[in-house]
């Protein structure tokens, strides 16, 4: 589900960015650093929507860098246990199928697929009901309930 | 049956879901869960399949069988894990917001250092394709009053995103509401019929 939240971050800025465009430089650095990232607590930061507050900068001893505490609003996408959402199937194999909902990857094990659906291998592997009325294959839309989440640091 | 059990043990180490596979051994619970499910979801399921398959691939409700293992495990309210300041967005609201940002991005993209991340594109595409309402404000004003009947913000957002057609569907999809069923049916029924009036026609070209 999408959420609109306020987050805070300490941004370090090199003196070369000071001057008239300090604020703009700070904001673009923030967006570069934060958009597209994912954390276990907040989920995917999809977009920064606004800056709420930029605090006073503190010069760090020994270097010329200045640290600004920045409060910003952003749209995040975080899936939850118990949430129901719709996803598009990306891959089907005999262990289950992978689906995507926005930036999030979902895996549905074949144990959680209704028993009357059988895996059919072939050119387009799919799960089909015994009477052939419902088929889950690549690019199918499915509605599912999330039963667990995991953050994989290597896949950002 | 033996083969199935072995596979489920293997898969258990791959998956991070807790104990969902253990429930499969308990056939009594499974049978009971199944029975409750089909009786509840039967009426609307055919309606959903009918509307969804128009022009799109068939929709299968993959989440159904999770309730056969341990129904109470997944009935956590969506907002139990949420920190305080999380404001839920319906998919339609998010689509509007992200579209506005994308329009801004056109200006920002003149700066070659700023790259639009893949997750933004995916997020925007997902929000647009899963938003079923063209008028987020109207939906919000219809569902806001349900807060007075005990629904939380996140439950209202799930209802808006999933877009059920009857109150029965709402209770089937959000088991945490079942405890309050007696009190909440009527306002939910009213809200569902108001939402139906707003429904985007799916069959127009």
CSV table of C-alpha atoms in Angstrom, one decimal:
chain,number,residue,atom,x,y,z
A,1,UNK,CA,0.0,0.0,0.0
A,2,UNK,CA,1.1,3.5,-0.6
A,3,UNK,CA,1.8,5.8,2.4
A,4,UNK,CA,2.6,9.5,2.7
A,5,UNK,CA,5.0,10.0,5.5
A,6,UNK,CA,7.5,12.5,7.0
A,7,UNK,CA,11.0,11.3,7.4
A,8,UNK,CA,14.1,13.0,8.7
A,9,UNK,CA,17.6,12.6,7.4
A,10,UNK,CA,21.0,14.3,8.1
A,11,UNK,CA,22.5,15.5,4.9
A,12,UNK,CA,26.1,16.3,4.6
A,13,UNK,CA,27.0,19.0,2.1
A,14,UNK,CA,30.4,19.8,0.7
A,15,UNK,CA,31.3,23.6,0.8
A,16,UNK,CA,31.4,23.7,-3.0
A,17,UNK,CA,27.6,23.6,-3.0
A,18,UNK,CA,27.3,26.6,-0.7
A,19,UNK,CA,26.1,29.9,-2.0
A,20,UNK,CA,22.9,31.1,-3.6
A,21,UNK,CA,21.8,27.6,-4.5
A,22,UNK,CA,22.5,26.0,-1.2
A,23,UNK,CA,18.9,24.9,-0.6
A,24,UNK,CA,18.4,23.6,-4.1
A,25,UNK,CA,21.6,21.7,-3.9
A,26,UNK,CA,20.5,20.2,-0.6
A,27,UNK,CA,17.2,19.2,-2.0
A,28,UNK,CA,18.6,17.6,-5.1
A,29,UNK,CA,21.2,15.7,-3.1
A,30,UNK,CA,18.4,14.5,-0.9
A,31,UNK,CA,16.4,13.2,-3.8
A,32,UNK,CA,19.4,11.5,-5.3
A,33,UNK,CA,20.2,9.8,-2.0
A,34,UNK,CA,16.7,8.8,-1.0
A,35,UNK,CA,14.5,8.2,-4.0
A,36,UNK,CA,14.6,4.6,-5.2
A,37,UNK,CA,15.9,3.3,-1.9
A,38,UNK,CA,14.2,0.7,0.3
A,39,UNK,CA,14.2,0.0,4.0
A,40,UNK,CA,12.5,-2.6,6.1
A,41,UNK,CA,10.8,0.0,8.2
A,42,UNK,CA,9.5,2.3,5.5
A,43,UNK,CA,9.4,0.2,2.4
A,44,UNK,CA,10.3,1.7,-1.0
A,45,UNK,CA,10.7,5.5,-1.2
A,46,UNK,CA,8.9,6.1,-4.4
A,47,UNK,CA,9.1,9.9,-4.5
A,48,UNK,CA,9.9,12.9,-2.4
A,49,UNK,CA,6.8,15.2,-2.4
A,50,UNK,CA,8.1,18.1,-0.4
A,51,UNK,CA,10.5,19.5,2.2
A,52,UNK,CA,9.0,20.3,5.5
A,53,UNK,CA,11.9,21.8,7.3
A,54,UNK,CA,15.7,22.2,7.0
A,55,UNK,CA,17.4,22.8,10.3
A,56,UNK,CA,20.5,24.7,11.1
A,57,UNK,CA,23.7,23.3,9.5
A,58,UNK,CA,26.4,22.1,11.8
A,59,UNK,CA,30.0,22.3,10.6
A,60,UNK,CA,31.8,19.1,11.3
A,61,UNK,CA,35.2,19.4,13.0
A,62,UNK,CA,38.2,18.7,10.9
A,63,UNK,CA,36.4,18.8,7.6
A,64,UNK,CA,34.5,21.6,5.9
A,65,UNK,CA,31.4,19.5,5.5
A,66,UNK,CA,28.2,20.8,7.0
A,67,UNK,CA,25.4,18.5,8.3
A,68,UNK,CA,21.8,19.7,7.8
A,69,UNK,CA,18.9,17.8,9.4
A,70,UNK,CA,16.2,17.7,6.8
A,71,UNK,CA,12.6,16.8,7.3
A,72,UNK,CA,10.8,15.8,4.1
A,73,UNK,CA,7.6,14.2,3.0
A,74,UNK,CA,7.6,11.3,0.7
A,75,UNK,CA,5.4,8.7,-0.9
A,76,UNK,CA,6.5,5.2,0.1
A,77,UNK,CA,5.2,1.8,-0.9
A,78,UNK,CA,5.2,-0.8,1.8
A,79,UNK,CA,3.5,-4.1,1.7
A,80,UNK,CA,1.9,-5.5,4.9
A,81,UNK,CA,1.0,-8.8,6.3
A,82,UNK,CA,-2.7,-9.2,5.8
A,83,UNK,CA,-2.8,-6.7,3.0
A,84,UNK,CA,-4.7,-7.5,-0.1
A,85,UNK,CA,-3.4,-6.3,-3.4
A,86,UNK,CA,-3.3,-7.0,-7.0
A,87,UNK,CA,-0.2,-8.0,-8.8
A,88,UNK,CA,1.0,-9.0,-12.3
A,89,UNK,CA,2.6,-12.4,-12.7
A,90,UNK,CA,6.2,-12.3,-14.0
A,91,UNK,CA,7.3,-15.9,-13.8
A,92,UNK,CA,5.8,-19.3,-13.2
A,93,UNK,CA,7.6,-22.4,-12.1
A,94,UNK,CA,6.7,-25.6,-10.3
A,95,UNK,CA,7.6,-24.1,-6.9
A,96,UNK,CA,5.1,-21.3,-7.4
A,97,UNK,CA,5.0,-18.0,-9.2
A,98,UNK,CA,6.6,-14.6,-9.0
A,99,UNK,CA,4.5,-11.5,-9.3
A,100,UNK,CA,5.2,-7.8,-9.1
A,101,UNK,CA,3.1,-5.0,-7.5
A,102,UNK,CA,4.8,-1.7,-8.1
A,103,UNK,CA,8.4,-1.9,-7.0
A,104,UNK,CA,7.7,-4.9,-4.8
A,105,UNK,CA,8.4,-8.5,-5.8
A,106,UNK,CA,6.0,-11.2,-4.5
A,107,UNK,CA,6.5,-14.9,-4.4
A,108,UNK,CA,3.5,-17.3,-4.1
A,109,UNK,CA,4.4,-20.8,-3.2
A,110,UNK,CA,2.5,-23.6,-4.8
A,111,UNK,CA,1.4,-24.7,-1.4
A,112,UNK,CA,-0.6,-21.6,-1.1
A,113,UNK,CA,-2.2,-21.9,-4.5
A,114,UNK,CA,-5.6,-23.6,-4.5
A,115,UNK,CA,-5.2,-27.4,-4.6
A,116,UNK,CA,-7.4,-27.7,-7.7
A,117,UNK,CA,-4.9,-25.7,-9.7
A,118,UNK,CA,-2.2,-27.8,-11.4
A,119,UNK,CA,1.2,-26.7,-12.7
A,120,UNK,CA,1.5,-27.2,-16.5
A,121,UNK,CA,5.0,-26.9,-17.9
A,122,UNK,CA,5.7,-26.0,-21.5
A,123,UNK,CA,6.3,-22.8,-23.5
A,124,UNK,CA,4.1,-20.8,-21.2
A,125,UNK,CA,4.2,-22.5,-17.8
A,126,UNK,CA,1.0,-21.9,-15.9
A,127,UNK,CA,-1.3,-23.0,-13.2
A,128,UNK,CA,-4.7,-24.1,-14.4
A,129,UNK,CA,-7.8,-25.4,-12.7
A,130,UNK,CA,-9.0,-28.8,-13.5
A,131,UNK,CA,-11.8,-27.5,-15.7
A,132,UNK,CA,-9.5,-25.0,-17.4
A,133,UNK,CA,-11.6,-22.0,-16.4
A,134,UNK,CA,-8.8,-20.1,-14.6
A,135,UNK,CA,-5.3,-19.9,-15.7
A,136,UNK,CA,-2.3,-18.2,-14.0
A,137,UNK,CA,0.5,-17.4,-16.4
A,138,UNK,CA,3.0,-14.7,-17.1
A,139,UNK,CA,1.3,-11.3,-17.3
A,140,UNK,CA,-1.9,-12.6,-15.6
A,141,UNK,CA,-3.4,-10.3,-13.0
A,142,UNK,CA,-3.9,-11.9,-9.6
A,143,UNK,CA,-5.3,-10.7,-6.4
A,144,UNK,CA,-3.5,-12.0,-3.3
A,145,UNK,CA,-3.0,-11.5,0.4
A,146,UNK,CA,0.4,-10.9,1.8
A,147,UNK,CA,1.5,-13.3,4.5
A,148,UNK,CA,5.0,-12.2,5.1
A,149,UNK,CA,7.6,-9.7,4.0
A,150,UNK,CA,11.4,-9.7,3.7
A,151,UNK,CA,13.9,-7.0,2.7
A,152,UNK,CA,16.7,-8.2,0.5
A,153,UNK,CA,19.5,-5.7,0.7
A,154,UNK,CA,21.1,-6.8,-2.6
A,155,UNK,CA,18.1,-6.2,-4.7
A,156,UNK,CA,17.6,-2.5,-4.5
B,1,UNK,CA,0.9,-37.5,0.3
B,2,UNK,CA,4.4,-38.3,1.4
B,3,UNK,CA,5.9,-36.5,-1.5
B,4,UNK,CA,3.8,-33.4,-0.7
B,5,UNK,CA,5.0,-33.4,2.9
B,6,UNK,CA,8.6,-33.5,1.9
B,7,UNK,CA,8.3,-30.7,-0.6
B,8,UNK,CA,6.6,-28.6,2.0
B,9,UNK,CA,9.5,-29.0,4.4
B,10,UNK,CA,12.0,-28.0,1.7
B,11,UNK,CA,9.9,-25.0,0.8
B,12,UNK,CA,9.5,-24.1,4.4
B,13,UNK,CA,13.2,-23.2,4.6
B,14,UNK,CA,13.0,-21.1,1.5
B,15,UNK,CA,10.0,-19.1,2.6
B,16,UNK,CA,10.0,-16.7,5.5
B,17,UNK,CA,6.3,-17.3,6.3
B,18,UNK,CA,5.8,-18.6,9.8
B,19,UNK,CA,4.1,-21.9,10.1
B,20,UNK,CA,1.8,-21.6,7.2
B,21,UNK,CA,2.9,-25.0,5.9
B,22,UNK,CA,2.4,-26.8,9.2
B,23,UNK,CA,-1.3,-26.2,8.9
B,24,UNK,CA,-1.4,-28.4,5.8
B,25,UNK,CA,-1.0,-31.5,7.9
B,26,UNK,CA,-4.1,-30.7,9.9
B,27,UNK,CA,-6.7,-31.8,7.4
B,28,UNK,CA,-9.6,-31.1,9.8
B,29,UNK,CA,-8.7,-27.5,10.0
B,30,UNK,CA,-8.2,-27.3,6.3
B,31,UNK,CA,-11.5,-28.8,5.6
B,32,UNK,CA,-13.2,-26.5,8.0
B,33,UNK,CA,-11.4,-23.5,6.6
B,34,UNK,CA,-12.3,-24.4,3.1
B,35,UNK,CA,-15.9,-24.8,3.9
B,36,UNK,CA,-16.2,-21.4,5.6
B,37,UNK,CA,-14.4,-19.8,2.7
B,38,UNK,CA,-16.5,-21.1,-0.1
B,39,UNK,CA,-19.7,-20.3,1.5
B,40,UNK,CA,-18.7,-16.8,2.1
B,41,UNK,CA,-16.9,-16.0,-1.1
B,42,UNK,CA,-19.1,-17.9,-3.5
B,43,UNK,CA,-21.6,-15.2,-4.3
B,44,UNK,CA,-19.2,-12.5,-5.3
B,45,UNK,CA,-16.5,-14.6,-6.8
B,46,UNK,CA,-18.4,-15.2,-10.0
B,47,UNK,CA,-19.2,-11.5,-10.3
B,48,UNK,CA,-15.5,-10.6,-9.8
B,49,UNK,CA,-14.4,-13.0,-12.5
B,50,UNK,CA,-17.0,-11.8,-14.9
B,51,UNK,CA,-16.0,-8.1,-14.5
B,52,UNK,CA,-12.3,-8.7,-14.5
B,53,UNK,CA,-12.1,-10.9,-17.5
B,54,UNK,CA,-13.6,-8.3,-19.8
B,55,UNK,CA,-10.6,-7.4,-22.0
B,56,UNK,CA,-8.0,-8.5,-19.4
B,57,UNK,CA,-6.5,-11.8,-18.3
B,58,UNK,CA,-8.5,-14.0,-16.0
B,59,UNK,CA,-8.1,-13.1,-12.3
B,60,UNK,CA,-7.4,-15.9,-9.9
B,61,UNK,CA,-7.8,-15.2,-6.2
B,62,UNK,CA,-4.4,-16.6,-5.0
B,63,UNK,CA,-4.9,-15.4,-1.5
B,64,UNK,CA,-7.9,-17.6,-0.7
B,65,UNK,CA,-6.0,-20.7,0.4
B,66,UNK,CA,-3.9,-18.9,3.0
B,67,UNK,CA,-6.9,-19.0,5.2
B,68,UNK,CA,-7.0,-22.8,5.2
B,69,UNK,CA,-3.8,-23.1,7.1
B,70,UNK,CA,-4.2,-20.9,10.2
B,71,UNK,CA,-6.9,-18.3,9.8
B,72,UNK,CA,-5.9,-16.3,12.7
B,73,UNK,CA,-2.3,-15.9,11.8
B,74,UNK,CA,-2.9,-13.5,8.9
B,75,UNK,CA,-5.7,-11.6,10.4
B,76,UNK,CA,-3.5,-9.0,11.9
B,77,UNK,CA,-4.8,-5.6,11.2
B,78,UNK,CA,-2.8,-3.9,8.6
B,79,UNK,CA,-1.9,-1.0,10.8
B,80,UNK,CA,-0.6,-3.0,13.8
B,81,UNK,CA,3.0,-2.7,12.6
B,82,UNK,CA,2.6,0.9,11.5
B,83,UNK,CA,4.5,3.7,13.2
B,84,UNK,CA,2.3,6.6,14.3
B,85,UNK,CA,2.9,9.1,11.5
B,86,UNK,CA,2.2,6.9,8.5
B,87,UNK,CA,-0.7,8.3,6.5
B,88,UNK,CA,-2.4,5.7,4.3
B,89,UNK,CA,-2.9,6.6,0.7
B,90,UNK,CA,-5.5,5.0,-1.5
B,91,UNK,CA,-4.0,3.9,-4.9
B,92,UNK,CA,-6.1,6.5,-6.7
B,93,UNK,CA,-4.8,9.3,-4.5
B,94,UNK,CA,-1.2,8.0,-4.9
B,95,UNK,CA,-1.7,7.9,-8.7
B,96,UNK,CA,-2.7,11.6,-8.7
B,97,UNK,CA,0.3,12.6,-6.5
B,98,UNK,CA,2.8,10.6,-8.4
B,99,UNK,CA,1.5,11.9,-11.8
B,100,UNK,CA,2.0,15.4,-10.5
B,101,UNK,CA,5.5,14.6,-9.5
B,102,UNK,CA,6.2,13.1,-12.9
B,103,UNK,CA,5.0,16.3,-14.5
B,104,UNK,CA,7.6,18.2,-12.4
B,105,UNK,CA,10.2,15.7,-13.2
B,106,UNK,CA,10.1,16.8,-16.8
B,107,UNK,CA,11.6,20.1,-15.6
B,108,UNK,CA,14.1,18.4,-13.3
B,109,UNK,CA,15.3,16.0,-15.9
B,110,UNK,CA,17.2,18.9,-17.5
B,111,UNK,CA,19.8,18.3,-14.8
B,112,UNK,CA,21.6,15.2,-16.1
B,113,UNK,CA,22.7,14.2,-12.6
B,114,UNK,CA,19.2,13.5,-11.5
B,115,UNK,CA,18.0,10.1,-12.7
B,116,UNK,CA,14.5,9.0,-12.2
B,117,UNK,CA,14.7,5.8,-10.2
B,118,UNK,CA,13.0,2.6,-11.6
B,119,UNK,CA,10.9,2.3,-8.5
B,120,UNK,CA,9.2,5.6,-9.3
B,121,UNK,CA,8.2,4.4,-12.7
B,122,UNK,CA,7.0,1.1,-11.4
B,123,UNK,CA,5.2,2.8,-8.5
B,124,UNK,CA,3.4,5.3,-10.8
B,125,UNK,CA,2.5,2.5,-13.3
B,126,UNK,CA,1.1,0.3,-10.5
B,127,UNK,CA,-0.8,3.1,-8.9
B,128,UNK,CA,-2.4,4.1,-12.1
B,129,UNK,CA,-3.3,0.6,-13.2
B,130,UNK,CA,-4.7,-0.5,-9.9
B,131,UNK,CA,-6.7,2.6,-9.1
B,132,UNK,CA,-10.3,1.9,-10.0
B,133,UNK,CA,-11.7,5.2,-9.1
B,134,UNK,CA,-11.4,8.3,-11.3
B,135,UNK,CA,-12.3,10.7,-8.4
B,136,UNK,CA,-10.3,10.1,-5.2
B,137,UNK,CA,-12.0,12.9,-3.3
B,138,UNK,CA,-15.4,11.5,-3.8
B,139,UNK,CA,-14.2,8.1,-2.7
B,140,UNK,CA,-12.6,9.6,0.3
B,141,UNK,CA,-15.7,11.5,1.3
B,142,UNK,CA,-17.8,8.3,1.0
B,143,UNK,CA,-15.5,6.2,3.1
B,144,UNK,CA,-14.4,8.8,5.7
B,145,UNK,CA,-17.7,8.3,7.7
B,146,UNK,CA,-16.8,4.7,8.2
B,147,UNK,CA,-14.2,5.8,10.6
B,148,UNK,CA,-16.9,6.7,13.0
B,149,UNK,CA,-18.1,3.1,12.9
B,150,UNK,CA,-14.8,1.7,14.1
B,151,UNK,CA,-12.8,1.2,10.8
B,152,UNK,CA,-9.2,2.3,10.8
B,153,UNK,CA,-7.6,4.5,8.1
B,154,UNK,CA,-5.7,1.5,6.8
B,155,UNK,CA,-8.8,-0.7,6.5
B,156,UNK,CA,-10.6,2.0,4.6
B,157,UNK,CA,-7.7,2.2,2.2
B,158,UNK,CA,-7.7,-1.5,1.7
B,159,UNK,CA,-11.4,-1.3,0.9
B,160,UNK,CA,-10.8,1.5,-1.6
B,161,UNK,CA,-8.0,-0.4,-3.3
B,162,UNK,CA,-9.7,-3.7,-3.5
B,163,UNK,CA,-13.1,-2.2,-4.4
B,164,UNK,CA,-15.4,-4.9,-3.1
B,165,UNK,CA,-19.0,-4.9,-4.2
B,166,UNK,CA,-20.9,-5.9,-1.1
B,167,UNK,CA,-20.5,-5.8,2.6
B,168,UNK,CA,-20.0,-9.5,2.7
B,169,UNK,CA,-16.9,-9.2,0.5
B,170,UNK,CA,-15.6,-6.6,2.9
B,171,UNK,CA,-15.9,-8.9,5.8
B,172,UNK,CA,-14.4,-11.8,3.9
B,173,UNK,CA,-11.4,-9.7,2.9
B,174,UNK,CA,-10.8,-8.0,6.2
B,175,UNK,CA,-11.3,-10.7,8.9
B,176,UNK,CA,-10.5,-8.3,11.6
B,177,UNK,CA,-13.8,-6.6,11.1
B,178,UNK,CA,-15.8,-9.8,11.7
B,179,UNK,CA,-15.7,-9.1,15.4
B,180,UNK,CA,-17.7,-6.0,14.9
B,181,UNK,CA,-20.0,-7.4,12.2
B,182,UNK,CA,-23.3,-6.7,14.0
B,183,UNK,CA,-22.5,-3.0,14.3
B,184,UNK,CA,-20.9,-2.3,11.0
B,185,UNK,CA,-22.9,-4.1,8.3
B,186,UNK,CA,-25.4,-1.3,7.5
B,187,UNK,CA,-23.0,1.6,7.1
B,188,UNK,CA,-20.7,-0.6,5.0
B,189,UNK,CA,-23.5,-1.6,2.8
B,190,UNK,CA,-24.5,2.0,2.3
B,191,UNK,CA,-20.9,3.0,1.4
B,192,UNK,CA,-20.5,0.1,-1.0
B,193,UNK,CA,-23.7,1.2,-2.9
B,194,UNK,CA,-22.5,4.8,-3.0
B,195,UNK,CA,-19.2,3.6,-4.4
B,196,UNK,CA,-21.0,1.5,-7.0
B,197,UNK,CA,-22.6,4.6,-8.2
B,198,UNK,CA,-19.2,6.1,-8.8
B,199,UNK,CA,-18.0,3.1,-10.7
B,200,UNK,CA,-15.9,3.7,-13.8
B,201,UNK,CA,-17.5,1.9,-16.7
B,202,UNK,CA,-15.2,-0.9,-17.7
B,203,UNK,CA,-16.8,-1.7,-21.0
B,204,UNK,CA,-16.3,1.6,-22.8
B,205,UNK,CA,-13.8,1.7,-25.6
